[in-house]
Coordinates of C-alpha atoms in Angstrom, one line a residue:
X1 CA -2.3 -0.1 6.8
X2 CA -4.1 3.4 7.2
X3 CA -3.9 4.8 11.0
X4 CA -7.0 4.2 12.9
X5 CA -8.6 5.7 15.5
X6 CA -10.9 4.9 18.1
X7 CA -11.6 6.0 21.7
X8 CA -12.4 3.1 24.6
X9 CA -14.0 4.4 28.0
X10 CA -11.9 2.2 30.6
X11 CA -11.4 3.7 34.4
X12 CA -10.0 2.5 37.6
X13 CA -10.4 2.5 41.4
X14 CA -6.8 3.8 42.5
X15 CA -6.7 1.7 46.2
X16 CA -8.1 -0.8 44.5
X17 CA -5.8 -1.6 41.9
X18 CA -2.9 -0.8 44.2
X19 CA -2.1 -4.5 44.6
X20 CA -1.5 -4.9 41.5
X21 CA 2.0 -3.3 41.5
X22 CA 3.8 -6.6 42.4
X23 CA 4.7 -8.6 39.2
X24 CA 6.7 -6.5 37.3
X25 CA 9.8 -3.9 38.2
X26 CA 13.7 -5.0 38.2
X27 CA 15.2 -4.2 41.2
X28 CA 12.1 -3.0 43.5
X29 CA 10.7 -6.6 42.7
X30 CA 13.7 -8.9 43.8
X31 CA 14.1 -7.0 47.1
X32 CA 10.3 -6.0 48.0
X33 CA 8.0 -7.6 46.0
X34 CA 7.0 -11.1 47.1
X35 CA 4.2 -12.2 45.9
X36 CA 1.8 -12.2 42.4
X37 CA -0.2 -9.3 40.7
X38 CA -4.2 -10.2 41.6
X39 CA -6.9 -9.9 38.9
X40 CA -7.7 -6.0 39.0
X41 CA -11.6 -5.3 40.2
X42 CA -13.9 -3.3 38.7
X43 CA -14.6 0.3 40.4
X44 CA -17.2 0.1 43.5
X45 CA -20.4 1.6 42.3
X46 CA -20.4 5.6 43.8
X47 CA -16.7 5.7 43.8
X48 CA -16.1 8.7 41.3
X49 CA -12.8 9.6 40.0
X50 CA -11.5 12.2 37.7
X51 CA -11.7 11.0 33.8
X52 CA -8.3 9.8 33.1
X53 CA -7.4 10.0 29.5
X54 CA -4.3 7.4 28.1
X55 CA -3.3 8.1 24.5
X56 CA -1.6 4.2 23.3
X57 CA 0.1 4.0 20.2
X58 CA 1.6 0.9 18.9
X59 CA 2.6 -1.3 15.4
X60 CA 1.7 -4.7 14.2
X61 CA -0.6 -6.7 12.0
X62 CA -4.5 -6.9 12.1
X63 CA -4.3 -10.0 14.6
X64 CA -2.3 -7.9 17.1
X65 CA -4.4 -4.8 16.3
X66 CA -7.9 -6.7 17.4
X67 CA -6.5 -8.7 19.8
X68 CA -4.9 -5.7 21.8
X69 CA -8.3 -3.4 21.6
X70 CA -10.2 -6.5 23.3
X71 CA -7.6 -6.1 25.7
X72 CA -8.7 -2.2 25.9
X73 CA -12.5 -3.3 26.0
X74 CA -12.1 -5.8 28.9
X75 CA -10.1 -3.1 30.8
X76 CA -12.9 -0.7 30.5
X77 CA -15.5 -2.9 32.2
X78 CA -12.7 -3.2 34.8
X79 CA -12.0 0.6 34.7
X80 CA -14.6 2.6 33.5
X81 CA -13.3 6.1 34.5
X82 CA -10.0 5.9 31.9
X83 CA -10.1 6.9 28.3
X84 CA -7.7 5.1 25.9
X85 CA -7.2 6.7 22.9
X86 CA -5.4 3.7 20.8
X87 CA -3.4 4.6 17.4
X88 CA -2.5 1.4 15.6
X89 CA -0.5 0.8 12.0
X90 CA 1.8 -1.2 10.7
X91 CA 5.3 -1.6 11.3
X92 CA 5.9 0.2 7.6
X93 CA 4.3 3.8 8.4
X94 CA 5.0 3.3 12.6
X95 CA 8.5 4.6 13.2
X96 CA 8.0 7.1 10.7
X97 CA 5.1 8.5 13.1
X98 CA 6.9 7.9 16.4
X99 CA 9.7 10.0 15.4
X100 CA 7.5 13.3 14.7
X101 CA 5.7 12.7 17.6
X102 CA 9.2 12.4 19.5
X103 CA 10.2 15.4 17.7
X104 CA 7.1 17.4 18.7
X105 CA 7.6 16.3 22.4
X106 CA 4.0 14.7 21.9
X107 CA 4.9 11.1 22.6
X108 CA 1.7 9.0 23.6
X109 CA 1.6 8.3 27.6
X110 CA 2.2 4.3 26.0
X111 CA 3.8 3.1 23.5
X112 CA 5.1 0.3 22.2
X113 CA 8.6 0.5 21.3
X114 CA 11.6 -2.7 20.3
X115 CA 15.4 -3.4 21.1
X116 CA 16.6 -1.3 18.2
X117 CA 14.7 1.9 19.1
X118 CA 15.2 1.8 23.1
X119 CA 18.3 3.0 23.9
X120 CA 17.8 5.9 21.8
X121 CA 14.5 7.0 23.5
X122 CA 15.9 6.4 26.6
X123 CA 18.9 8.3 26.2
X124 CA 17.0 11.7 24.9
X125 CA 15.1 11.5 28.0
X126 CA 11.6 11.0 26.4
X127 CA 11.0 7.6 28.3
X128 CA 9.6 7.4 32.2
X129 CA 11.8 5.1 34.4
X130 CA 9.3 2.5 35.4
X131 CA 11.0 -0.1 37.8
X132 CA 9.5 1.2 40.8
X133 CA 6.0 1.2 39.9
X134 CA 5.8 -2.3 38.1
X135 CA 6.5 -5.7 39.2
X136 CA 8.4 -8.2 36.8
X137 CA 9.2 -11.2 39.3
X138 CA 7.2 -13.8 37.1
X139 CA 8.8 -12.3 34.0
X140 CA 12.4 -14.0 32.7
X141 CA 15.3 -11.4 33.7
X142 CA 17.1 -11.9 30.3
X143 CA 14.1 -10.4 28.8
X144 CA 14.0 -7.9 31.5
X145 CA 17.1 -6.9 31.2
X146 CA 16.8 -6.0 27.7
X147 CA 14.6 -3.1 29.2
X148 CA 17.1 -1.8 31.4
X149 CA 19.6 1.1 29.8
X150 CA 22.0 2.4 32.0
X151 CA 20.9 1.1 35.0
X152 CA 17.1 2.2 35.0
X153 CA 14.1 0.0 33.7
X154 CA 12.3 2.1 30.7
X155 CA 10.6 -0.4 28.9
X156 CA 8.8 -3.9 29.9
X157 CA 8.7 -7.1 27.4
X158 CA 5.0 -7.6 26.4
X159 CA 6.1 -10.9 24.4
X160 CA 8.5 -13.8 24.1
X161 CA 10.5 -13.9 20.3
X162 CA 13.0 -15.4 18.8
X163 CA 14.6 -14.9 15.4
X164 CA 13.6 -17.6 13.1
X165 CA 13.0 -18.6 9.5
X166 CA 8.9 -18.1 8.2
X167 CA 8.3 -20.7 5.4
X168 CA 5.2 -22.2 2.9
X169 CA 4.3 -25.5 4.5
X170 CA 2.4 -26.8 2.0
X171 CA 4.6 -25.7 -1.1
X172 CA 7.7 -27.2 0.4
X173 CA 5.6 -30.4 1.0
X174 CA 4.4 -30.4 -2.1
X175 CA 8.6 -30.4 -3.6
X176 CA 9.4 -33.0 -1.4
X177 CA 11.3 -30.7 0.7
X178 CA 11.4 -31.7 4.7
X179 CA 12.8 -29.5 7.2
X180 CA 15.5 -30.8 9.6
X181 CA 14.8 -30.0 13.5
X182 CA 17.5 -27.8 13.9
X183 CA 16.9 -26.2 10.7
X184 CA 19.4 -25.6 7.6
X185 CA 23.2 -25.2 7.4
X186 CA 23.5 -22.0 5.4
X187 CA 25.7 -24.2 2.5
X188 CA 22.4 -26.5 2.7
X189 CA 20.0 -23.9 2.2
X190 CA 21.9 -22.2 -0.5
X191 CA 22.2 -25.5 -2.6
X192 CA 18.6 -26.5 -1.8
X193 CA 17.6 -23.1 -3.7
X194 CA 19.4 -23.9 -6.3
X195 CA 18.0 -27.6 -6.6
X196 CA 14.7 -26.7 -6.5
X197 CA 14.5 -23.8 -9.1
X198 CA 14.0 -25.7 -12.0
X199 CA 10.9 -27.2 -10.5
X200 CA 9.7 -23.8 -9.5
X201 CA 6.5 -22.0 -12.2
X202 CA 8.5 -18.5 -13.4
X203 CA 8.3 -15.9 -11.4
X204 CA 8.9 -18.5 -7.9
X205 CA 11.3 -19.1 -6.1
X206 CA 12.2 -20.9 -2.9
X207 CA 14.2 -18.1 -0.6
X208 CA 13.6 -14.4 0.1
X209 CA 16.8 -12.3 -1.0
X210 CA 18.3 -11.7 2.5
X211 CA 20.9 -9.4 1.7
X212 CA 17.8 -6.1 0.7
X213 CA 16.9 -4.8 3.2
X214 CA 13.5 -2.5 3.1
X215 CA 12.1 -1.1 6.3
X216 CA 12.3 -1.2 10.2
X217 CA 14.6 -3.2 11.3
X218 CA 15.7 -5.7 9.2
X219 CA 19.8 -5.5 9.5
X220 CA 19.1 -8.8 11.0
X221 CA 18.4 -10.3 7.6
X222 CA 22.0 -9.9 7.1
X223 CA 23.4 -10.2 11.4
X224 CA 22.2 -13.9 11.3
X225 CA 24.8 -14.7 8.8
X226 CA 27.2 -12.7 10.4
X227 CA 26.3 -15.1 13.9
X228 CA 26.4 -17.8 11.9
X229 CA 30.4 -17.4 10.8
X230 CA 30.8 -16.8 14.7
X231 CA 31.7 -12.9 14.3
X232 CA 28.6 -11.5 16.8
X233 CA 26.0 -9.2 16.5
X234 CA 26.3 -6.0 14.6
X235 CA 27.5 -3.9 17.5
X236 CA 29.6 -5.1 20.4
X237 CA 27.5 -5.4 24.1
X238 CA 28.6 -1.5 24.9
X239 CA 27.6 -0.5 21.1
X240 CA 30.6 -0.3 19.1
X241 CA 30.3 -1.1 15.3
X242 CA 31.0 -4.9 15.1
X243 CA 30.0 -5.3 10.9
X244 CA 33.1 -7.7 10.0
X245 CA 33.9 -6.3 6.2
X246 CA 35.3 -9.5 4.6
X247 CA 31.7 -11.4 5.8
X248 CA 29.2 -8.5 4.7
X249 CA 31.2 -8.4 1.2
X250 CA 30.9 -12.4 1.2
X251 CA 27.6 -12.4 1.9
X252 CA 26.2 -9.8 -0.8
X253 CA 28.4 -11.5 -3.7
X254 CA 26.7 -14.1 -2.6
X255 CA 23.1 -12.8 -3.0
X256 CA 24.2 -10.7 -6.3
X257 CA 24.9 -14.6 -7.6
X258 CA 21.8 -15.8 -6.7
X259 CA 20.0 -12.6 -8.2
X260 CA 21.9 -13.3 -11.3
X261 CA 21.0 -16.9 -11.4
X262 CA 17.6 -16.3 -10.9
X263 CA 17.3 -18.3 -7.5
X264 CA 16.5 -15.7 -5.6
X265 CA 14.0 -12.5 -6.7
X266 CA 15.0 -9.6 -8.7
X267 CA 15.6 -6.6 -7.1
X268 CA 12.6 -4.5 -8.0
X269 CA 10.3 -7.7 -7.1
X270 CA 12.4 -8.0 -3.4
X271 CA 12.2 -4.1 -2.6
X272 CA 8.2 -4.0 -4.0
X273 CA 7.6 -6.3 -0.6
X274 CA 5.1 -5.0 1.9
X275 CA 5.3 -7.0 5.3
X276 CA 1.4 -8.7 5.8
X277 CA -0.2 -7.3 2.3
X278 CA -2.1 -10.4 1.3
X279 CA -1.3 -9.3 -2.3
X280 CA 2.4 -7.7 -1.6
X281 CA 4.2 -9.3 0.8
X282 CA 6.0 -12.2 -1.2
X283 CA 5.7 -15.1 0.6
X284 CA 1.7 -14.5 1.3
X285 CA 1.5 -14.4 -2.2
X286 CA 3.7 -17.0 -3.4
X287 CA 6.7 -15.3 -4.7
X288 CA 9.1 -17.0 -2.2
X289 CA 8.6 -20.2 -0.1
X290 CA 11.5 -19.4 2.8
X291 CA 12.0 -15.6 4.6
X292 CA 13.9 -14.3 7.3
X293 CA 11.1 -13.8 10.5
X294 CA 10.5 -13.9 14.0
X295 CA 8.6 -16.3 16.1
X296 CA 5.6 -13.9 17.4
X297 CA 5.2 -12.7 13.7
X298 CA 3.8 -16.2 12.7
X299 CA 0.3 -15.5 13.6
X300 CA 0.3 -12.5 11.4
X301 CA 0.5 -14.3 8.6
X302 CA -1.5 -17.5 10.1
X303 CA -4.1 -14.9 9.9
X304 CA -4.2 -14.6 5.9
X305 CA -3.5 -18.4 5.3
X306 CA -4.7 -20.5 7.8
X307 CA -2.5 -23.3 8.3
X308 CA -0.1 -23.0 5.4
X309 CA 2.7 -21.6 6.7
X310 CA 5.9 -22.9 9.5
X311 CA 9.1 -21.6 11.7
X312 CA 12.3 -23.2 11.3
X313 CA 15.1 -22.4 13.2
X314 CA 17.8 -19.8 11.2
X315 CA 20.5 -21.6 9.3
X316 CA 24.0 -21.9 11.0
X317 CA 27.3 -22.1 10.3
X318 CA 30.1 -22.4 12.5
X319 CA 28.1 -21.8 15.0
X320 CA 24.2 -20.8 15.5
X321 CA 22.9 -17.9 13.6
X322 CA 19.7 -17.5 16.0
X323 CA 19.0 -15.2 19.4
X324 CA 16.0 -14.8 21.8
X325 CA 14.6 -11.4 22.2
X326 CA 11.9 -9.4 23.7
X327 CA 8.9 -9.5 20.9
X328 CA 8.3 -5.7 22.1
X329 CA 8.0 -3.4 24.7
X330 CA 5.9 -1.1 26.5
X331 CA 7.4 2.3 27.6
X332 CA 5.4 5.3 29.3
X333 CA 6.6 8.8 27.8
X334 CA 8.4 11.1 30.9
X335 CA 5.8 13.9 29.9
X336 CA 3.0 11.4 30.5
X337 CA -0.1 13.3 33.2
X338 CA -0.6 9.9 34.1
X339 CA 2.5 7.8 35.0
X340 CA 0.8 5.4 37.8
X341 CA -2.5 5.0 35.5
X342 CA -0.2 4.3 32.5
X343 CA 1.8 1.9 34.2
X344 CA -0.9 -0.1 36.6
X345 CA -1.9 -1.0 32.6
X346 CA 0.5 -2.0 31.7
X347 CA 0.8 -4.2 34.4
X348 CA -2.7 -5.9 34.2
X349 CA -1.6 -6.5 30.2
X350 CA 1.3 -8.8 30.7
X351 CA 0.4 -10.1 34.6
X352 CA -3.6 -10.7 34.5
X353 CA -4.0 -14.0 33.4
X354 CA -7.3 -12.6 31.9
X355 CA -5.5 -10.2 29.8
X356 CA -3.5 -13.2 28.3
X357 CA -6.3 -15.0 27.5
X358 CA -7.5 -12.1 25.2
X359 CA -4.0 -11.0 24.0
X360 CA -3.2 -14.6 23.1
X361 CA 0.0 -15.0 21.3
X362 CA -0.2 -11.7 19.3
X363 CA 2.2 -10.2 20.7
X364 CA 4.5 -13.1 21.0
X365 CA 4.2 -15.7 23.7
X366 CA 3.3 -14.7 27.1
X367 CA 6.8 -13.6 29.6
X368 CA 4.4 -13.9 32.5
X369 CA 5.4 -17.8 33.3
X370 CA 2.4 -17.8 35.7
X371 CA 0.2 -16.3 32.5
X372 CA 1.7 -19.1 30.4
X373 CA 1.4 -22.0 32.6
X374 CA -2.1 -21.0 33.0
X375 CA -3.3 -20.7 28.9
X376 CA -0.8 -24.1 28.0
X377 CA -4.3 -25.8 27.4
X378 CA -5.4 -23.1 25.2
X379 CA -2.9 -23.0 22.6
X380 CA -3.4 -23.1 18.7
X381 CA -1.3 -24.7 16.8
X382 CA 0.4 -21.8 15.1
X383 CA 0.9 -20.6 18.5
X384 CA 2.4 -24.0 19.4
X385 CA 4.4 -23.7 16.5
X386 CA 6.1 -20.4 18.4
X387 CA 6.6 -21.7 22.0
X388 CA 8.5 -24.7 19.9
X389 CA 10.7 -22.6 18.2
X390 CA 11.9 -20.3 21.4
X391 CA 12.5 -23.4 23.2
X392 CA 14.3 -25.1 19.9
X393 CA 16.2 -21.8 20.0
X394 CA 17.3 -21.4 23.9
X395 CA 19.8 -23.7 24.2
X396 CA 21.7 -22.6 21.1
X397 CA 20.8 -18.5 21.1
X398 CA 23.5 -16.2 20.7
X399 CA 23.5 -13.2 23.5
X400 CA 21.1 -10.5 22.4
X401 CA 22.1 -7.0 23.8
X402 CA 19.0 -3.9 22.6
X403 CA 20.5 -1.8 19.8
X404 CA 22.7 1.7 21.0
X405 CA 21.4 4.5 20.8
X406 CA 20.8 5.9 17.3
X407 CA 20.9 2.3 15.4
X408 CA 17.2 3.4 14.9
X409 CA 18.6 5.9 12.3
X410 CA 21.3 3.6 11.4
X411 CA 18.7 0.9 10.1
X412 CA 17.3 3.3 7.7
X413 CA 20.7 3.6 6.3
X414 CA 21.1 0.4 6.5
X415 CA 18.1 -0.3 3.9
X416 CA 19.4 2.5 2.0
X417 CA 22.9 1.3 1.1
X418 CA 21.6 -2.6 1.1
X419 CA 19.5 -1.5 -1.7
X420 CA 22.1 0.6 -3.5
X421 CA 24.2 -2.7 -3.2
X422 CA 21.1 -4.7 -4.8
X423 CA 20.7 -2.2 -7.6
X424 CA 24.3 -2.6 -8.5
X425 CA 24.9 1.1 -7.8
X426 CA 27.4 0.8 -5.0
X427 CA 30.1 -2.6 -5.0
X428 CA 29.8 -4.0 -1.3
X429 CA 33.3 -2.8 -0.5
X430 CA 31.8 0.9 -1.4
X431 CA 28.3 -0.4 1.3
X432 CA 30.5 -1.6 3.9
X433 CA 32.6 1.7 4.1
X434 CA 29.1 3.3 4.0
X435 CA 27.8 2.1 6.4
X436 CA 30.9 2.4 8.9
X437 CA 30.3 6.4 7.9
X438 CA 26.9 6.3 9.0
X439 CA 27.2 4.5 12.0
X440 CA 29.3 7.7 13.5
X441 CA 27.2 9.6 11.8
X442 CA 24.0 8.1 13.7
X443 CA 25.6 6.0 16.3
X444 CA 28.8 7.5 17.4
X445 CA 31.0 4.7 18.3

């Protein structure tokens, strides 16, 4: 998706709105903080203030992109003496952008960032520590948490995720195919694709290729399997590589078999995917029937085919393969002008019940409990479909920890030597030892 552009009038009254600082910090809200964030009012007629001017950048599908500038226009009526000037794209082109503007020292005063790229932020000094001027005592602390690097709270969860599986509803319905509760086994999946492909049209089959990995951060395509045989996450909870070399080589002969067997997509046809493209993204266009994605990205595709498409649960192993996560964040940039308007935003976005009615589930279920208990009634379906999978995925979720600092760089390689794997041009054993390069290389530890 092309950038886009577009400037939104919003303003606040600062006594006003200084209430509203009491639903979202760490610390500052478990020892101060007792009670909720009230809906913010609109400036008193008379009252002017100097123009304000908040530059917000952040990633996601067309849902999330409309959804968040309502957001932006109901804050305006609220605040008419701010100026948001919103730059949106999709997660392919977003990074990409965030890391010249982090190179130029010309981060936005908002922007949305995720577990994989906070640490590293943090760490460079680019990111505002936030705990004291937002409340988060509605909000769950594991998500919180994930916020917090070394001690200081840089970033606040705008949405509830979980890892999960995206599949074709109709087209697996259609094959006779049901899905169990707690999902697949990965030996059940596995055999399932290989069941079903002679029933498949050429050119169709019934599971993404998990072990190519293309852009952002998709080393999870591979860390669920890795869960799954019970050897953790990637890294270890104080960021030391954790990739167990007998698993990754296991797992890509596997996919390389499946390639070869024709279950699973060739290569070119699994690297020429583009994430929400009605007409390139695979599953959207019915080249595959299962992929690897998240619970708040459901609606993204929802959006495209109404109806047609579910979350299961990932497939396990010896033990779960699945995790719970923040869907994103919001950080404020340390060179921001305006720190207190940029964070009394943020703070009316995930605590203003208001604000969730707008924002819906596009950025993932609400982490506001009050905000959530109060839209229950006003669910979709699809976004039914979410709140079903986090709570399917709770009680067996492996502990997430955000990504050390530099696995944003690491990812890229990541995708790189995946796809040197899937091309045949590098063995596994030659990937694995790769990628142990590169994470000193990016990572250090």
């Amino acid at each position: 998706m092309k950038t886009k552009k577009r400037v939104i009038t919003v303003g606040f009254g600062r006594k006003k709105t200084a209430a509203m600082l009491s639903v979202l910090g760490l610390s500052l809200t478990i020892s101060a903080c007792g009670s909720g964030s009230p809906t913010a009012q609109p400036a008193q007629g008379g009252d002017k203030k100097s123009e304000v001017k908040l530059r917000i950048t952040w990633a996601g599908s067309q849902v999330r992109h409309d959804a968040t500038l309502k957001a932006l226009d109901a804050y305006t009526k609220l605040h008419p003496e701010v100026k948001f000037e919103p730059e949106y794209m999709g997660f392919d082109t977003y990074w990409t952008k965030m890391g010249t503007l982090s190179a130029a020292r010309n981060l936005p005063d908002i922007l949305q960032i995720d577990t994989n790229n906070l640490m590293d932020y943090a760490q460079r000094g680019q990111l505002l520590d936030i705990g004291s001027g937002i409340s988060a005592s509605d909000i769950d602390p594991s998500l919180i948490k994930a916020g917090n690097v070394d001690g200081k709270q840089y970033a606040i969860p705008i949405g509830a995720n979980a890892i999960a599986l995206h599949y074709d509803k109709v087209m697996l319905e259609k094959l006779g195919i049901q899905v169990p509760d707690q999902g697949f086994t990965w030996d059940e999946l596995i055999k399932l694709a290989r069941e079903v492909k002679p029933k498949l049209d050429k050119g169709k089959y019934l599971l993404q290729d998990l072990s190519v990995s293309i852009a952002g951060n998709e080393t999870d395509k591979y860390e669920i399997y890795q869960l799954a045989q019970g050897k953790g996450l990637l890294h270890t909870p104080d960021g030391k590589f954790n990739i167990d070399k007998d698993t990754f080589v296991k797992f890509n002969q596997l996919f390389a078999e499946l390639r070869k067997d024709g279950i699973v997509p060739p290569i070119d046809v699994t690297v020429a995917n583009k994430e929400n493209d009605p007409k390139l993204d695979n599953l959207l266009n019915g080249t595959i029937m299962i992929q690897r994605g998240y619970a708040a990205s459901i609606g993204a595709i929802d959006g495209v085919k109404p109806g047609q498409f579910g979350l299961m649960v990932t497939p396990k192993a010896v033990k779960s393969g699945s995790f719970l996560l923040p869907a994103q964040f919001f950080a404020v940039s340390k060179e921001s002008k305006y720190p207190e308007e940029a964070k009394k935003f943020i703070d009316w976005l995930v605590n203003d019940v208001e604000a969730g009615k707008i924002l819906g589930l596009s950025r993932g279920p609400q982490v506001s409990k009050k905000v959530s208990e109060a839209l229950t009634s006003t669910y979709t379906d699809v976004e039914k479909q979410q709140i079903d999978l986090i709570q399917k995925t709770a009680p067996i979720a492996n502990e997430f920890n955000s990504r050390p600092k530099g696995y944003g760089s690491f990812a890229g390689e990541y995708n790189k030597i995946s796809q040197q794997i899937g091309f045949g041009k590098i063995t596994p054993e030659q990937g694995f030892d790769e990628l142990k390069k590169k994470w000193q290389e990016t990572v250090g530890k």
